[in-house]
């Protein structure tokens, strides 16, 4: 395009700018979310609620802030990975950074969803022993599953074993 060499396919050439746009969009959402939480904690009115109702910031809201910041980093590193690949043909360091942040984000997302599902911080500020054991077991299984999916994504998609393992890992993901 315009005489510049690109190592990406025609369908992937727009991805660096698209991922950059989304990382900026997520960053703006994070700034808005974090500003709203800080306003509520300092006693100022919320940006999104009525004046008569005083919202409460729970610990889960702080975890969601961290989760949103991880999403910003994940999308930004994917943008950089595609940009470097486009210009040089390979981006091992940026691929590692993207996969590491994406792994942490996926793990953290699953943990937050589990905590919300158990009613932690909204209904009750504690978890009983049974709930802790279930969350630990599901999180360990999810970590192993995410690692296996990353390893599987490096394989050839046309192989028989790829289809079998991909289906099995999706079933484990659904069960989690």
CSV table of C-alpha atoms in Angstrom, one decimal:
chain,number,residue,atom,x,y,z
A,1,UNK,CA,0.0,0.0,0.0
A,2,UNK,CA,1.5,3.3,-1.2
A,3,UNK,CA,4.8,1.6,-1.8
A,4,UNK,CA,5.3,0.4,1.8
A,5,UNK,CA,6.2,-3.2,2.5
A,6,UNK,CA,3.8,-5.0,4.8
A,7,UNK,CA,4.2,-8.4,6.2
A,8,UNK,CA,0.6,-8.8,7.1
A,9,UNK,CA,-2.1,-10.2,4.9
A,10,UNK,CA,-4.5,-7.9,3.1
A,11,UNK,CA,-7.2,-8.7,5.7
A,12,UNK,CA,-4.8,-7.9,8.6
A,13,UNK,CA,-3.4,-4.7,7.4
A,14,UNK,CA,-6.0,-2.5,9.1
A,15,UNK,CA,-5.7,-4.3,12.5
A,16,UNK,CA,-3.0,-2.1,14.0
A,17,UNK,CA,-5.0,1.0,13.7
A,18,UNK,CA,-8.2,-0.8,14.6
A,19,UNK,CA,-6.7,-2.2,17.8
A,20,UNK,CA,-5.2,1.2,18.6
A,21,UNK,CA,-8.6,2.8,18.3
A,22,UNK,CA,-10.1,0.2,20.6
A,23,UNK,CA,-7.3,0.6,23.2
A,24,UNK,CA,-8.0,4.4,23.3
A,25,UNK,CA,-11.7,3.7,23.6
A,26,UNK,CA,-11.1,1.3,26.5
A,27,UNK,CA,-8.7,3.8,28.1
A,28,UNK,CA,-11.5,6.5,28.0
A,29,UNK,CA,-13.9,4.0,29.5
A,30,UNK,CA,-11.4,3.3,32.3
A,31,UNK,CA,-10.8,7.0,33.0
A,32,UNK,CA,-14.6,7.6,33.2
A,33,UNK,CA,-15.1,4.5,35.4
A,34,UNK,CA,-12.2,5.4,37.7
A,35,UNK,CA,-13.2,9.1,38.0
A,36,UNK,CA,-16.7,8.0,38.9
A,37,UNK,CA,-15.5,5.7,41.6
A,38,UNK,CA,-13.2,8.3,43.0
A,39,UNK,CA,-16.0,10.9,43.1
A,40,UNK,CA,-18.2,8.5,45.0
A,41,UNK,CA,-15.5,7.6,47.5
A,42,UNK,CA,-14.8,11.3,48.2
A,43,UNK,CA,-18.5,12.0,48.9
A,44,UNK,CA,-19.2,13.9,45.6
A,45,UNK,CA,-22.2,12.9,43.5
A,46,UNK,CA,-21.9,10.1,41.0
A,47,UNK,CA,-21.6,10.9,37.3
A,48,UNK,CA,-24.5,8.5,36.5
A,49,UNK,CA,-27.0,8.4,39.4
A,50,UNK,CA,-29.7,10.6,40.7
A,51,UNK,CA,-28.9,13.2,43.3
A,52,UNK,CA,-31.3,11.5,45.9
A,53,UNK,CA,-29.6,8.2,45.8
A,54,UNK,CA,-26.1,7.8,47.2
A,55,UNK,CA,-24.2,4.9,45.5
A,56,UNK,CA,-21.8,2.7,47.3
A,57,UNK,CA,-18.4,1.5,46.0
A,58,UNK,CA,-17.7,-2.1,46.8
A,59,UNK,CA,-14.4,-4.0,46.5
A,60,UNK,CA,-15.7,-5.6,43.3
A,61,UNK,CA,-15.8,-2.2,41.7
A,62,UNK,CA,-12.1,-1.8,42.4
A,63,UNK,CA,-11.4,-5.2,40.9
A,64,UNK,CA,-13.4,-4.2,37.8
A,65,UNK,CA,-11.1,-1.1,37.6
A,66,UNK,CA,-8.1,-3.4,37.5
A,67,UNK,CA,-9.8,-5.7,35.0
A,68,UNK,CA,-10.5,-2.7,32.7
A,69,UNK,CA,-6.9,-1.5,32.9
A,70,UNK,CA,-5.7,-5.0,32.0
A,71,UNK,CA,-8.1,-4.9,29.0
A,72,UNK,CA,-6.6,-1.6,27.9
A,73,UNK,CA,-3.1,-3.1,28.1
A,74,UNK,CA,-4.1,-6.3,26.3
A,75,UNK,CA,-5.6,-4.5,23.4
A,76,UNK,CA,-2.7,-2.0,23.2
A,77,UNK,CA,-0.1,-4.8,23.2
A,78,UNK,CA,-2.0,-6.6,20.5
A,79,UNK,CA,-2.0,-3.3,18.5
A,80,UNK,CA,1.8,-3.1,19.0
A,81,UNK,CA,2.3,-6.8,18.1
A,82,UNK,CA,0.5,-6.3,14.7
A,83,UNK,CA,2.3,-3.0,14.0
A,84,UNK,CA,5.7,-4.5,14.6
A,85,UNK,CA,4.8,-7.6,12.6
A,86,UNK,CA,3.6,-5.4,9.8
A,87,UNK,CA,6.9,-3.6,9.6
A,88,UNK,CA,9.5,-6.2,10.5
A,89,UNK,CA,7.7,-9.6,9.9
A,90,UNK,CA,8.0,-10.9,13.4
A,91,UNK,CA,7.2,-9.6,16.9
A,92,UNK,CA,8.3,-12.3,19.5
A,93,UNK,CA,8.7,-9.9,22.4
A,94,UNK,CA,5.4,-8.1,21.8
A,95,UNK,CA,3.6,-11.5,21.3
A,96,UNK,CA,4.9,-12.6,24.6
A,97,UNK,CA,3.8,-9.4,26.3
A,98,UNK,CA,0.3,-9.7,24.6
A,99,UNK,CA,-0.1,-13.3,25.6
A,100,UNK,CA,1.1,-12.7,29.2
A,101,UNK,CA,-1.3,-9.7,29.7
A,102,UNK,CA,-4.1,-11.5,27.9
A,103,UNK,CA,-3.6,-14.6,30.2
A,104,UNK,CA,-3.7,-12.5,33.4
A,105,UNK,CA,-6.8,-10.6,32.0
A,106,UNK,CA,-8.6,-13.9,31.2
A,107,UNK,CA,-7.8,-15.3,34.6
A,108,UNK,CA,-8.8,-12.1,36.4
A,109,UNK,CA,-12.0,-11.9,34.4
A,110,UNK,CA,-13.0,-15.4,35.3
A,111,UNK,CA,-12.2,-14.7,39.0
A,112,UNK,CA,-14.3,-11.5,39.0
A,113,UNK,CA,-17.2,-13.3,37.3
A,114,UNK,CA,-17.0,-16.1,39.9
A,115,UNK,CA,-17.0,-13.6,42.7
A,116,UNK,CA,-20.0,-11.8,41.3
A,117,UNK,CA,-21.8,-15.1,40.8
A,118,UNK,CA,-21.3,-16.1,44.4
A,119,UNK,CA,-22.6,-12.8,45.6
A,120,UNK,CA,-19.4,-11.6,47.1
A,121,UNK,CA,-19.4,-7.9,48.2
A,122,UNK,CA,-23.0,-7.3,47.1
A,123,UNK,CA,-24.9,-9.8,49.2
A,124,UNK,CA,-22.3,-11.0,51.6
A,125,UNK,CA,-18.7,-9.7,52.2
A,126,UNK,CA,-17.3,-13.2,52.8
A,127,UNK,CA,-17.2,-16.6,51.2
A,128,UNK,CA,-17.7,-19.9,53.1
A,129,UNK,CA,-15.3,-22.7,52.9
A,130,UNK,CA,-17.2,-24.7,50.2
A,131,UNK,CA,-17.4,-21.6,48.0
A,132,UNK,CA,-13.7,-21.0,48.4
A,133,UNK,CA,-12.9,-24.6,47.4
A,134,UNK,CA,-15.2,-24.4,44.3
A,135,UNK,CA,-13.6,-21.1,43.2
A,136,UNK,CA,-10.1,-22.5,43.7
A,137,UNK,CA,-10.9,-25.7,41.7
A,138,UNK,CA,-12.5,-23.8,38.9
A,139,UNK,CA,-9.8,-21.2,38.7
A,140,UNK,CA,-7.0,-23.8,38.5
A,141,UNK,CA,-9.0,-25.7,35.8
A,142,UNK,CA,-9.4,-22.4,33.9
A,143,UNK,CA,-5.7,-21.6,34.1
A,144,UNK,CA,-4.8,-25.0,32.7
A,145,UNK,CA,-7.4,-24.6,30.0
A,146,UNK,CA,-6.1,-21.1,29.0
A,147,UNK,CA,-2.6,-22.4,28.8
A,148,UNK,CA,-3.7,-25.3,26.6
A,149,UNK,CA,-5.7,-23.0,24.3
A,150,UNK,CA,-2.6,-20.8,23.8
A,151,UNK,CA,-0.4,-23.9,23.0
A,152,UNK,CA,-3.1,-25.2,20.7
A,153,UNK,CA,-3.4,-21.9,18.8
A,154,UNK,CA,0.2,-22.4,17.6
A,155,UNK,CA,-0.8,-25.7,15.9
A,156,UNK,CA,-2.0,-26.2,12.4
A,157,UNK,CA,-5.8,-25.8,12.2
A,158,UNK,CA,-6.4,-28.5,9.6
A,159,UNK,CA,-5.1,-31.4,11.6
A,160,UNK,CA,-7.5,-33.9,13.1
A,161,UNK,CA,-6.0,-33.5,16.6
A,162,UNK,CA,-6.5,-29.8,16.4
A,163,UNK,CA,-10.3,-30.1,15.9
A,164,UNK,CA,-10.5,-32.8,18.7
A,165,UNK,CA,-8.5,-30.8,21.2
A,166,UNK,CA,-10.2,-27.5,20.3
A,167,UNK,CA,-13.6,-29.0,20.9
A,168,UNK,CA,-12.5,-30.6,24.2
A,169,UNK,CA,-11.0,-27.3,25.5
A,170,UNK,CA,-14.2,-25.4,24.5
A,171,UNK,CA,-16.3,-27.9,26.5
A,172,UNK,CA,-14.0,-27.5,29.5
A,173,UNK,CA,-14.3,-23.7,29.1
A,174,UNK,CA,-18.1,-24.0,29.1
A,175,UNK,CA,-18.0,-26.3,32.2
A,176,UNK,CA,-15.9,-23.8,34.1
